[in-house]
GROMACS .gro file of C-alpha atoms in nm:
model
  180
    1UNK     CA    1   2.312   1.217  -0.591
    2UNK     CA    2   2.204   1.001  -0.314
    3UNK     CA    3   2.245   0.671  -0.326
    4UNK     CA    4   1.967   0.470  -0.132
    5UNK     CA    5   1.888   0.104  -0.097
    6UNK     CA    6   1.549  -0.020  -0.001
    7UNK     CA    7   1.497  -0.404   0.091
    8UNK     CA    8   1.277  -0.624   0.322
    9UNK     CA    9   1.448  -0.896   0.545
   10UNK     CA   10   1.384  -1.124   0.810
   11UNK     CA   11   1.614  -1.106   1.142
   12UNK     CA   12   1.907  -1.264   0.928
   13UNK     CA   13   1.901  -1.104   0.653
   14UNK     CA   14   1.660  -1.318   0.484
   15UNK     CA   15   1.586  -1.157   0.173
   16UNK     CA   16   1.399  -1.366  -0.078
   17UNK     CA   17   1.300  -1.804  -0.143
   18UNK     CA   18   1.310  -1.902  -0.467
   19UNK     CA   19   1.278  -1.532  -0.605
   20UNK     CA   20   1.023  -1.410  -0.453
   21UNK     CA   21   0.953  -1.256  -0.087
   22UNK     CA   22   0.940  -1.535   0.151
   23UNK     CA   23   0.649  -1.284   0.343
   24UNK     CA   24   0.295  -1.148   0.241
   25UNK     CA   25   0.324  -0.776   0.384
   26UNK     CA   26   0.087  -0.569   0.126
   27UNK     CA   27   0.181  -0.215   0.381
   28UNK     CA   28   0.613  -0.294   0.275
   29UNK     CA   29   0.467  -0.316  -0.143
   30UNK     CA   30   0.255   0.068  -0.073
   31UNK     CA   31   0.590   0.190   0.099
   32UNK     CA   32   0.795   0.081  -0.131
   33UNK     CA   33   0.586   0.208  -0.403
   34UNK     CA   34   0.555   0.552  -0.190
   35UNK     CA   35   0.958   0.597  -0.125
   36UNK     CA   36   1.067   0.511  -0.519
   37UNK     CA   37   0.773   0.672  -0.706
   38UNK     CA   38   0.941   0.945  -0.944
   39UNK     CA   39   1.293   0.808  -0.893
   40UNK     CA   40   1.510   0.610  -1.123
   41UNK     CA   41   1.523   0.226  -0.944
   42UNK     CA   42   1.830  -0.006  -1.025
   43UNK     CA   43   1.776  -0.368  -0.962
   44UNK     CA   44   1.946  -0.697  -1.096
   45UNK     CA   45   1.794  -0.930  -1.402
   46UNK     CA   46   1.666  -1.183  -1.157
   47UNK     CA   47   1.488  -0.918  -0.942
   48UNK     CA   48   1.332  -0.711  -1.262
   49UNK     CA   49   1.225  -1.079  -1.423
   50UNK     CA   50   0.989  -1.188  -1.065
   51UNK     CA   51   0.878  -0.812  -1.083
   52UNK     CA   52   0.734  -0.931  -1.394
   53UNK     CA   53   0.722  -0.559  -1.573
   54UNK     CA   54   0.890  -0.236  -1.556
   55UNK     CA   55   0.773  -0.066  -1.234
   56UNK     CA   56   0.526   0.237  -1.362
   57UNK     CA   57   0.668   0.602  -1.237
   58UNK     CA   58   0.990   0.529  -1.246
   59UNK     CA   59   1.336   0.493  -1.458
   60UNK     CA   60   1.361   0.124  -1.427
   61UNK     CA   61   1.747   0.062  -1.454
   62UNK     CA   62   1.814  -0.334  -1.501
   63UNK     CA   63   2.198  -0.475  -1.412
   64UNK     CA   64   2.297  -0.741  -1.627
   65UNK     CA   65   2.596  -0.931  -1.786
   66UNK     CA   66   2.358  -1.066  -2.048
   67UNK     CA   67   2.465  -0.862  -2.381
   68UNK     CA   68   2.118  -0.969  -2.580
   69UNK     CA   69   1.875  -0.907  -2.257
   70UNK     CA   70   1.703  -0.604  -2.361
   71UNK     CA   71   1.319  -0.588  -2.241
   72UNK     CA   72   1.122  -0.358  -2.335
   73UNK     CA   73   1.054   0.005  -2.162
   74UNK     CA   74   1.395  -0.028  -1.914
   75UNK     CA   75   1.777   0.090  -1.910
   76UNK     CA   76   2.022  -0.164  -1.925
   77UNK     CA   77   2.352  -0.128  -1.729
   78UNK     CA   78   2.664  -0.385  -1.761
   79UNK     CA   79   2.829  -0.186  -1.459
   80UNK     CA   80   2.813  -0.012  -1.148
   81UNK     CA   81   2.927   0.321  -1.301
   82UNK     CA   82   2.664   0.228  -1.556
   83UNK     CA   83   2.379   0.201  -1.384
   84UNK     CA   84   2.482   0.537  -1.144
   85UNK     CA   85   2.551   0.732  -1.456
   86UNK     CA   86   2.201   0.646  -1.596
   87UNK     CA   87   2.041   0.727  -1.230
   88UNK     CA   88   2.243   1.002  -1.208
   89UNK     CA   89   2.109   1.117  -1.572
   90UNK     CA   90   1.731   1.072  -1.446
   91UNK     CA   91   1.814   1.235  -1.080
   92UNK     CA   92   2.019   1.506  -1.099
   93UNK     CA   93   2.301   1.541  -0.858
   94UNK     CA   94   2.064   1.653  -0.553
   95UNK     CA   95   1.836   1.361  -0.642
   96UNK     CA   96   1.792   0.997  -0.538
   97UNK     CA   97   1.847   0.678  -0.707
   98UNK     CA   98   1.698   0.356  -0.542
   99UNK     CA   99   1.885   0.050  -0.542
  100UNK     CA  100   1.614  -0.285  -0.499
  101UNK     CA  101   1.798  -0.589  -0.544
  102UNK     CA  102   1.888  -0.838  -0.541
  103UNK     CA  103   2.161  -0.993  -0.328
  104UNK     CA  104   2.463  -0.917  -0.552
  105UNK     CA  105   2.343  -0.630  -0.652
  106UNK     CA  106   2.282  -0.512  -0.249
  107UNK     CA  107   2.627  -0.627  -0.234
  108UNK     CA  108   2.785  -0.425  -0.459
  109UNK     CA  109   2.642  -0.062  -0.386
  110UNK     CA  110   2.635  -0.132  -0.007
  111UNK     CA  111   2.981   0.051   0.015
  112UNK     CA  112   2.848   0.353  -0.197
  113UNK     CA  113   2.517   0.358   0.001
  114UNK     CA  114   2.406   0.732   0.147
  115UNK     CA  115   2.131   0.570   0.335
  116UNK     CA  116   1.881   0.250   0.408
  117UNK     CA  117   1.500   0.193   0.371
  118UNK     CA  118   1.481  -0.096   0.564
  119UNK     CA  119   1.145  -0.334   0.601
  120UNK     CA  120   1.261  -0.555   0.900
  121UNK     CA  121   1.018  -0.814   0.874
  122UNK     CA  122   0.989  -0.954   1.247
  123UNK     CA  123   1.050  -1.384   1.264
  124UNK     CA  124   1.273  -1.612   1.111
  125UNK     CA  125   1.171  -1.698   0.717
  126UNK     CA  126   1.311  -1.977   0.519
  127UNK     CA  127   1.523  -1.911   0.220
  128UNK     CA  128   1.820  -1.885  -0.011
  129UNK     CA  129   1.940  -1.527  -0.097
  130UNK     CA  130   2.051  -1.316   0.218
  131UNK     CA  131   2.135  -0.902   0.224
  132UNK     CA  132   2.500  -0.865   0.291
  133UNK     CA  133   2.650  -0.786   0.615
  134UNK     CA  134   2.710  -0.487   0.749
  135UNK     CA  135   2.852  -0.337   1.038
  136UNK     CA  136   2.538  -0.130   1.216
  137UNK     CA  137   2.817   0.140   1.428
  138UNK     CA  138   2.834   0.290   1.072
  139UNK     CA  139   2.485   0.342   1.040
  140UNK     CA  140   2.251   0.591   1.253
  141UNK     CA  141   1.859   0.513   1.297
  142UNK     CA  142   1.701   0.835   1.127
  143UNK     CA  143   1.364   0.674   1.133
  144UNK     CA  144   1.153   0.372   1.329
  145UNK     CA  145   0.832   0.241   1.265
  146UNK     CA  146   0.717  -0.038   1.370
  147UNK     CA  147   0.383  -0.193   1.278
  148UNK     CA  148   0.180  -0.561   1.407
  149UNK     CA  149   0.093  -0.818   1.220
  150UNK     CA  150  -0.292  -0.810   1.080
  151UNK     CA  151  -0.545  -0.976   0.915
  152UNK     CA  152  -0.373  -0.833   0.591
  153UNK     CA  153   0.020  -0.841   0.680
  154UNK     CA  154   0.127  -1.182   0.787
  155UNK     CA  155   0.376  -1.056   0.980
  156UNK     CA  156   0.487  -0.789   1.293
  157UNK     CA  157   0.716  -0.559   1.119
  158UNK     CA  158   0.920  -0.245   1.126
  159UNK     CA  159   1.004   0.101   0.885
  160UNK     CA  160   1.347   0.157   0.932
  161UNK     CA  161   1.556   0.457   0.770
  162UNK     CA  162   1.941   0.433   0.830
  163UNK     CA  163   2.199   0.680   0.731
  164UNK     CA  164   2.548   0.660   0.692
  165UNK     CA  165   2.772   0.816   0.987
  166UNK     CA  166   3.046   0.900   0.854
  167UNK     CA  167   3.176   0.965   0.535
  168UNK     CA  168   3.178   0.693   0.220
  169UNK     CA  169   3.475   0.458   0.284
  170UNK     CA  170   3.351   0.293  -0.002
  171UNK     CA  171   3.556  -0.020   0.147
  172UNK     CA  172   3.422  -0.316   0.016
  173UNK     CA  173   3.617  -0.511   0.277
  174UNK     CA  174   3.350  -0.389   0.561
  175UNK     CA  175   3.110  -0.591   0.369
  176UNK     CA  176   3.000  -0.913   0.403
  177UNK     CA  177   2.824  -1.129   0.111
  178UNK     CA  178   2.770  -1.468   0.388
  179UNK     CA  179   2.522  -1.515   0.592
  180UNK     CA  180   2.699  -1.478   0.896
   0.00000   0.00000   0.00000
């Protein structure tokens, strides 16, 4: 199974203020929607709870450490392996399983990660949760878009699809959780 995240950030890595998207870019919510429609999605509490609602079309797969948080119409996984084994479960091995947030959860399957559906959102934001660092010679540009701001997206910004260049070294010690 392929194992995909998909985030927006700003040129630092900005991902999110106060839980939210720090950016009003209606085109990233229709591509997001496009790339994890059918697919199971694994995000963290924090991220599911400003979503609001269990996305429609897809296995909704929420990462906790809370042992009464059970909402309605999602999986709950305690674990990594959790969460992959339900994805995995929905998927198939020749499918994909999405990975949306947040920060620690970015954090954790960024060493397990196939591949990268990347919004760069162009312009610094203000903030207070960042994607983790990683080192770009082990990823290869298999897609660029890139797309002005408008009357309806506030911002200039850019499609990007990155794959992996080598095989997993699922080494967590090539990734960074700072902002630097």
């Amino acid at each position: 199974m392929r194992i995909s995240i998909i985030a927006a950030m700003d040129e630092r890595r900005l991902i999110g203020r106060a839980n939210a998207l720090p950016w009003r870019l209606p085109a990233d919510l229709r591509h997001f929607k496009a790339l994890t429609l059918g697919k199971p999605i694994i995000m963290g509490r924090k991220t599911f709870e400003s979503i609001g609602r269990p996305l429609p079309g897809r296995t909704n797969i929420v990462m906790t450490r809370d042992v009464g948080y059970a909402p309605e119409g999602v999986l709950i996984a305690r674990t990594l392996n959790d969460a992959l084994e339900a994805a995995r479960e929905v998927a198939g091995e020749d499918g994909e399983a999405m990975i949306a947030g947040g920060a620690n959860v970015y954090f954790q399957f960024l060493p397990r990660a196939d591949r990268m559906y990347l919004t760069q959102v162009h312009g610094p934001f203000e903030g207070d949760a960042w994607f983790p660092a990683y080192d770009r010679r082990d990823w290869g540009v298999i897609h660029e878009e890139h797309h002005p701001a408008d009357d309806k997206n506030s911002s200039a910004y850019s499609f990007v699809t990155l794959q992996r260049r080598h095989a997993h070294g699922r080494d967590a010690a090539k990734v960074s959780f700072g902002r630097g």
